[in-house]
């Protein structure tokens, strides 16, 4: 019987050591997710397109490779912006919108928090603006990268996307600090502010709203993400409280005087 693992020269702690990589989930054997990833990808009526920044392709904490193994209708595009020619589906949506095609039945949204110049609509509100006949006709577009890269990707893609897609968001609070892996079981990397999350979690939250069986899909995706985070957290050292800074001689002199 052929092994499901292969050797790889990259190692987290020892760059020159070899480690075993799972051929199925394509992760190191020590953090294999095959027991959590569904045997058959979930089918969704919502079509998902993710623009992934090139720097994220090989990042060990990227969630998109895992997400794409969980969802059947999930397409990943590598690049820094969306434009005509990158996706047949997006091209068709763009052409239908610019030609005012009344037969276009798909509704597209791209997920990113809004600004004063480009406000966003909460995805629940956006979904509620359509009738029941439109419940299975959505296209969700997400951006995968660091916060800085994601903002750049959205800005670069906006002239194309704004022709046919609505900017939507999940609940967030820019005045609250973002979470970390030390205080959340769903966060892999430090988030910039409250409500920010990984691409996998964001898509799961959106599918809860858009899909008829969204609660079940969200629950299963979040379960996979939780396992992924728990593996990573097991390798972390506990945070030590910062020692109080020693007072300088000048501070001491001020007290004496």
CSV table of C-alpha atoms in Angstrom, one decimal:
chain,number,residue,atom,x,y,z
A,1,UNK,CA,0.0,0.0,0.0
A,2,UNK,CA,1.4,3.4,-1.0
A,3,UNK,CA,2.1,5.8,1.8
A,4,UNK,CA,0.1,9.0,2.0
A,5,UNK,CA,3.2,10.9,3.1
A,6,UNK,CA,6.3,12.2,1.2
A,7,UNK,CA,9.5,13.8,2.4
A,8,UNK,CA,10.1,17.5,2.3
A,9,UNK,CA,13.3,19.5,2.9
A,10,UNK,CA,11.6,22.4,4.6
A,11,UNK,CA,11.3,22.2,8.4
A,12,UNK,CA,9.9,24.7,10.9
A,13,UNK,CA,12.7,24.3,13.4
A,14,UNK,CA,15.5,22.7,11.4
A,15,UNK,CA,15.7,24.1,7.8
A,16,UNK,CA,18.1,21.4,6.7
A,17,UNK,CA,16.1,18.5,8.1
A,18,UNK,CA,13.6,16.5,6.2
A,19,UNK,CA,10.0,16.1,7.2
A,20,UNK,CA,7.1,14.1,6.0
A,21,UNK,CA,4.3,15.8,4.0
A,22,UNK,CA,0.9,14.4,3.6
A,23,UNK,CA,0.0,13.8,0.0
A,24,UNK,CA,-3.7,14.5,0.7
A,25,UNK,CA,-3.9,17.7,2.7
A,26,UNK,CA,-0.3,18.7,1.7
A,27,UNK,CA,0.6,19.6,5.2
A,28,UNK,CA,3.4,18.3,7.5
A,29,UNK,CA,2.5,14.9,9.0
A,30,UNK,CA,2.7,16.4,12.5
A,31,UNK,CA,-0.1,18.8,11.7
A,32,UNK,CA,-2.1,16.7,9.1
A,33,UNK,CA,-5.7,17.7,8.8
A,34,UNK,CA,-7.0,14.7,6.9
A,35,UNK,CA,-9.1,13.6,9.9
A,36,UNK,CA,-10.8,17.0,9.9
A,37,UNK,CA,-11.1,17.8,6.2
A,38,UNK,CA,-14.3,16.3,4.7
A,39,UNK,CA,-13.8,13.2,2.5
A,40,UNK,CA,-15.9,14.9,-0.1
A,41,UNK,CA,-15.8,18.7,-0.5
A,42,UNK,CA,-19.0,20.5,0.5
A,43,UNK,CA,-21.3,21.5,-2.4
A,44,UNK,CA,-22.5,25.1,-2.3
A,45,UNK,CA,-24.8,27.1,-4.6
A,46,UNK,CA,-22.6,30.1,-3.9
A,47,UNK,CA,-19.6,30.3,-6.2
A,48,UNK,CA,-16.5,31.5,-4.3
A,49,UNK,CA,-13.5,33.2,-6.0
A,50,UNK,CA,-10.5,34.1,-3.9
A,51,UNK,CA,-7.7,36.4,-5.1
A,52,UNK,CA,-4.6,35.2,-3.2
A,53,UNK,CA,-1.5,37.4,-3.0
A,54,UNK,CA,1.6,35.7,-4.4
A,55,UNK,CA,3.3,35.9,-1.0
A,56,UNK,CA,0.6,33.8,0.6
A,57,UNK,CA,1.0,30.8,-1.7
A,58,UNK,CA,3.8,29.2,0.4
A,59,UNK,CA,2.9,30.7,3.8
A,60,UNK,CA,2.6,27.9,6.4
A,61,UNK,CA,-0.4,29.5,8.1
A,62,UNK,CA,-2.4,30.3,4.9
A,63,UNK,CA,-5.9,29.0,5.2
A,64,UNK,CA,-7.0,29.1,1.6
A,65,UNK,CA,-5.3,25.8,0.6
A,66,UNK,CA,-7.3,24.1,3.3
A,67,UNK,CA,-10.5,25.9,2.4
A,68,UNK,CA,-10.3,24.9,-1.2
A,69,UNK,CA,-10.1,21.3,-0.1
A,70,UNK,CA,-13.3,21.7,1.8
A,71,UNK,CA,-15.5,23.5,-0.8
A,72,UNK,CA,-16.3,22.3,-4.3
A,73,UNK,CA,-17.2,25.7,-5.8
A,74,UNK,CA,-14.1,27.5,-4.6
A,75,UNK,CA,-11.6,28.9,-7.2
A,76,UNK,CA,-8.3,30.5,-6.2
A,77,UNK,CA,-6.6,33.1,-8.4
A,78,UNK,CA,-3.0,34.1,-7.7
A,79,UNK,CA,-2.2,37.8,-8.3
A,80,UNK,CA,-2.4,41.3,-7.0
A,81,UNK,CA,-5.5,42.5,-8.7
A,82,UNK,CA,-8.7,41.3,-10.4
A,83,UNK,CA,-9.1,42.5,-14.0
A,84,UNK,CA,-10.6,41.3,-17.2
A,85,UNK,CA,-9.2,38.1,-18.5
A,86,UNK,CA,-8.4,36.6,-15.1
A,87,UNK,CA,-11.7,34.7,-14.6
A,88,UNK,CA,-14.3,33.6,-17.1
A,89,UNK,CA,-17.0,34.0,-14.5
A,90,UNK,CA,-16.0,37.5,-13.5
A,91,UNK,CA,-15.6,38.5,-17.1
A,92,UNK,CA,-19.2,37.3,-17.8
A,93,UNK,CA,-20.5,39.3,-14.8
A,94,UNK,CA,-18.6,42.4,-15.9
A,95,UNK,CA,-19.9,42.1,-19.5
A,96,UNK,CA,-23.5,41.6,-18.4
A,97,UNK,CA,-23.3,44.6,-16.1
A,98,UNK,CA,-21.7,47.0,-18.7
A,99,UNK,CA,-24.2,45.8,-21.4
A,100,UNK,CA,-27.1,46.0,-18.9
A,101,UNK,CA,-28.0,42.4,-19.7
A,102,UNK,CA,-31.4,41.8,-18.0
A,103,UNK,CA,-30.9,38.0,-18.2
A,104,UNK,CA,-27.9,38.0,-15.8
A,105,UNK,CA,-29.2,36.2,-12.7
A,106,UNK,CA,-26.0,36.1,-10.6
A,107,UNK,CA,-25.4,38.6,-7.8
A,108,UNK,CA,-21.8,39.3,-6.9
A,109,UNK,CA,-20.3,40.7,-3.8
A,110,UNK,CA,-16.7,41.3,-2.7
A,111,UNK,CA,-15.8,41.0,1.0
A,112,UNK,CA,-13.9,43.9,2.6
A,113,UNK,CA,-14.5,46.5,5.3
A,114,UNK,CA,-15.7,49.8,3.9
A,115,UNK,CA,-14.3,53.3,4.2
A,116,UNK,CA,-15.7,56.8,3.8
A,117,UNK,CA,-14.9,56.7,0.1
A,118,UNK,CA,-16.0,53.1,-0.5
A,119,UNK,CA,-18.7,52.2,2.0
A,120,UNK,CA,-19.6,48.6,2.5
A,121,UNK,CA,-23.0,46.9,3.3
A,122,UNK,CA,-23.3,44.2,5.9
A,123,UNK,CA,-23.7,40.9,4.1
A,124,UNK,CA,-27.0,40.1,5.9
A,125,UNK,CA,-28.5,43.3,4.6
A,126,UNK,CA,-27.2,42.7,1.1
A,127,UNK,CA,-28.6,39.2,1.0
A,128,UNK,CA,-32.0,40.4,2.3
A,129,UNK,CA,-32.2,42.9,-0.6
A,130,UNK,CA,-33.0,40.0,-3.0
A,131,UNK,CA,-36.1,37.9,-3.2
A,132,UNK,CA,-36.4,34.2,-2.5
A,133,UNK,CA,-36.0,33.4,-6.2
A,134,UNK,CA,-32.4,34.7,-6.0
A,135,UNK,CA,-31.4,32.6,-2.9
A,136,UNK,CA,-29.1,30.3,-5.0
A,137,UNK,CA,-27.5,32.8,-7.3
A,138,UNK,CA,-24.6,34.4,-5.5
A,139,UNK,CA,-20.9,34.9,-6.2
A,140,UNK,CA,-18.6,35.7,-3.3
A,141,UNK,CA,-15.2,37.3,-3.9
A,142,UNK,CA,-12.6,37.4,-1.2
A,143,UNK,CA,-9.0,38.6,-0.9
A,144,UNK,CA,-6.3,36.6,0.8
A,145,UNK,CA,-3.2,38.3,2.1
A,146,UNK,CA,-1.8,40.4,4.9
A,147,UNK,CA,-4.0,43.4,5.8
A,148,UNK,CA,-1.7,45.8,3.9
A,149,UNK,CA,-1.7,43.5,0.8
A,150,UNK,CA,-5.4,43.0,0.9
A,151,UNK,CA,-6.1,46.7,1.0
A,152,UNK,CA,-3.8,47.1,-2.0
A,153,UNK,CA,-5.5,44.3,-3.9
A,154,UNK,CA,-8.9,45.7,-3.3
A,155,UNK,CA,-7.9,49.2,-4.4
A,156,UNK,CA,-6.3,47.8,-7.6
A,157,UNK,CA,-9.3,45.6,-8.3
A,158,UNK,CA,-12.0,48.2,-7.5
A,159,UNK,CA,-12.3,49.8,-11.0
A,160,UNK,CA,-13.1,46.3,-12.4
A,161,UNK,CA,-15.2,45.0,-9.5
A,162,UNK,CA,-17.3,48.1,-9.0
A,163,UNK,CA,-18.9,47.5,-12.3
A,164,UNK,CA,-20.8,44.4,-11.2
A,165,UNK,CA,-20.1,43.6,-7.5
A,166,UNK,CA,-21.3,45.1,-4.2
A,167,UNK,CA,-18.8,45.7,-1.4
A,168,UNK,CA,-20.0,43.8,1.7
A,169,UNK,CA,-18.6,43.2,5.1
A,170,UNK,CA,-19.0,41.2,8.3
A,171,UNK,CA,-19.4,43.0,11.6
A,172,UNK,CA,-16.2,44.7,12.7
A,173,UNK,CA,-14.9,47.5,14.9
A,174,UNK,CA,-11.8,49.4,13.8
A,175,UNK,CA,-11.5,50.9,17.3
A,176,UNK,CA,-10.9,47.6,19.0
A,177,UNK,CA,-7.6,45.7,18.9
A,178,UNK,CA,-7.6,42.5,16.8
A,179,UNK,CA,-7.2,39.1,18.4
A,180,UNK,CA,-4.2,36.8,18.4
A,181,UNK,CA,-3.6,33.0,18.6
A,182,UNK,CA,-3.1,33.5,22.4
A,183,UNK,CA,-6.7,34.7,23.0
A,184,UNK,CA,-8.7,33.0,20.3
A,185,UNK,CA,-9.1,29.4,19.1
A,186,UNK,CA,-9.7,30.6,15.5
A,187,UNK,CA,-6.9,33.1,14.9
A,188,UNK,CA,-3.6,32.1,13.4
A,189,UNK,CA,-2.0,35.5,13.0
A,190,UNK,CA,-2.4,38.8,14.8
A,191,UNK,CA,-5.4,40.7,13.4
A,192,UNK,CA,-5.3,44.5,13.0
A,193,UNK,CA,-8.7,45.2,14.6
A,194,UNK,CA,-11.8,43.7,16.0
A,195,UNK,CA,-13.8,41.6,13.6
A,196,UNK,CA,-10.8,40.8,11.3
A,197,UNK,CA,-10.4,37.1,10.7
A,198,UNK,CA,-8.7,34.6,8.4
A,199,UNK,CA,-10.0,34.1,4.9
A,200,UNK,CA,-11.3,30.6,5.8
A,201,UNK,CA,-13.4,32.0,8.8
A,202,UNK,CA,-14.7,34.9,6.7
A,203,UNK,CA,-15.9,32.7,3.9
A,204,UNK,CA,-17.5,30.3,6.5
A,205,UNK,CA,-19.4,33.3,8.1
A,206,UNK,CA,-20.6,34.5,4.7
A,207,UNK,CA,-21.8,31.0,3.7
A,208,UNK,CA,-23.8,30.9,6.9
A,209,UNK,CA,-25.8,33.8,5.5
A,210,UNK,CA,-25.9,32.9,1.8
A,211,UNK,CA,-26.5,29.2,1.8
A,212,UNK,CA,-29.8,27.4,2.7
A,213,UNK,CA,-27.8,25.0,4.8
A,214,UNK,CA,-25.2,27.6,5.8
A,215,UNK,CA,-25.3,26.9,9.5
A,216,UNK,CA,-24.1,23.4,8.9
A,217,UNK,CA,-21.4,24.4,6.4
A,218,UNK,CA,-20.1,27.1,8.7
A,219,UNK,CA,-19.9,24.7,11.6
A,220,UNK,CA,-17.9,22.2,9.7
A,221,UNK,CA,-15.5,24.7,8.2
A,222,UNK,CA,-15.0,26.3,11.6
A,223,UNK,CA,-14.3,22.9,13.1
A,224,UNK,CA,-11.5,22.4,10.5
A,225,UNK,CA,-10.0,25.8,11.2
A,226,UNK,CA,-10.2,25.2,15.0
A,227,UNK,CA,-8.1,22.1,14.6
A,228,UNK,CA,-5.6,23.9,12.4
A,229,UNK,CA,-5.2,26.6,15.0
A,230,UNK,CA,-4.9,24.1,17.9
A,231,UNK,CA,-2.0,22.4,16.1
A,232,UNK,CA,-0.2,25.7,15.6
A,233,UNK,CA,-0.9,26.7,19.2
A,234,UNK,CA,0.6,23.5,20.5
A,235,UNK,CA,4.0,24.6,19.2
A,236,UNK,CA,3.9,28.1,20.8
A,237,UNK,CA,5.7,29.0,24.0
A,238,UNK,CA,3.6,30.7,26.6
A,239,UNK,CA,3.8,34.5,26.6
A,240,UNK,CA,5.9,35.8,29.5
A,241,UNK,CA,4.9,39.1,31.1
A,242,UNK,CA,7.1,42.0,30.1
A,243,UNK,CA,9.5,43.0,33.0
A,244,UNK,CA,9.1,46.5,34.3
A,245,UNK,CA,11.6,48.8,32.8
A,246,UNK,CA,14.3,49.9,35.2
A,247,UNK,CA,14.2,53.6,36.1
A,248,UNK,CA,16.9,55.7,34.6
A,249,UNK,CA,19.3,57.6,36.7
A,250,UNK,CA,17.6,60.9,35.6
A,251,UNK,CA,14.3,59.7,37.0
A,252,UNK,CA,15.9,58.9,40.3
A,253,UNK,CA,17.6,62.2,40.4
A,254,UNK,CA,14.2,64.0,39.8
A,255,UNK,CA,12.7,62.2,42.8
A,256,UNK,CA,15.7,63.1,45.0
A,257,UNK,CA,15.4,66.8,44.0
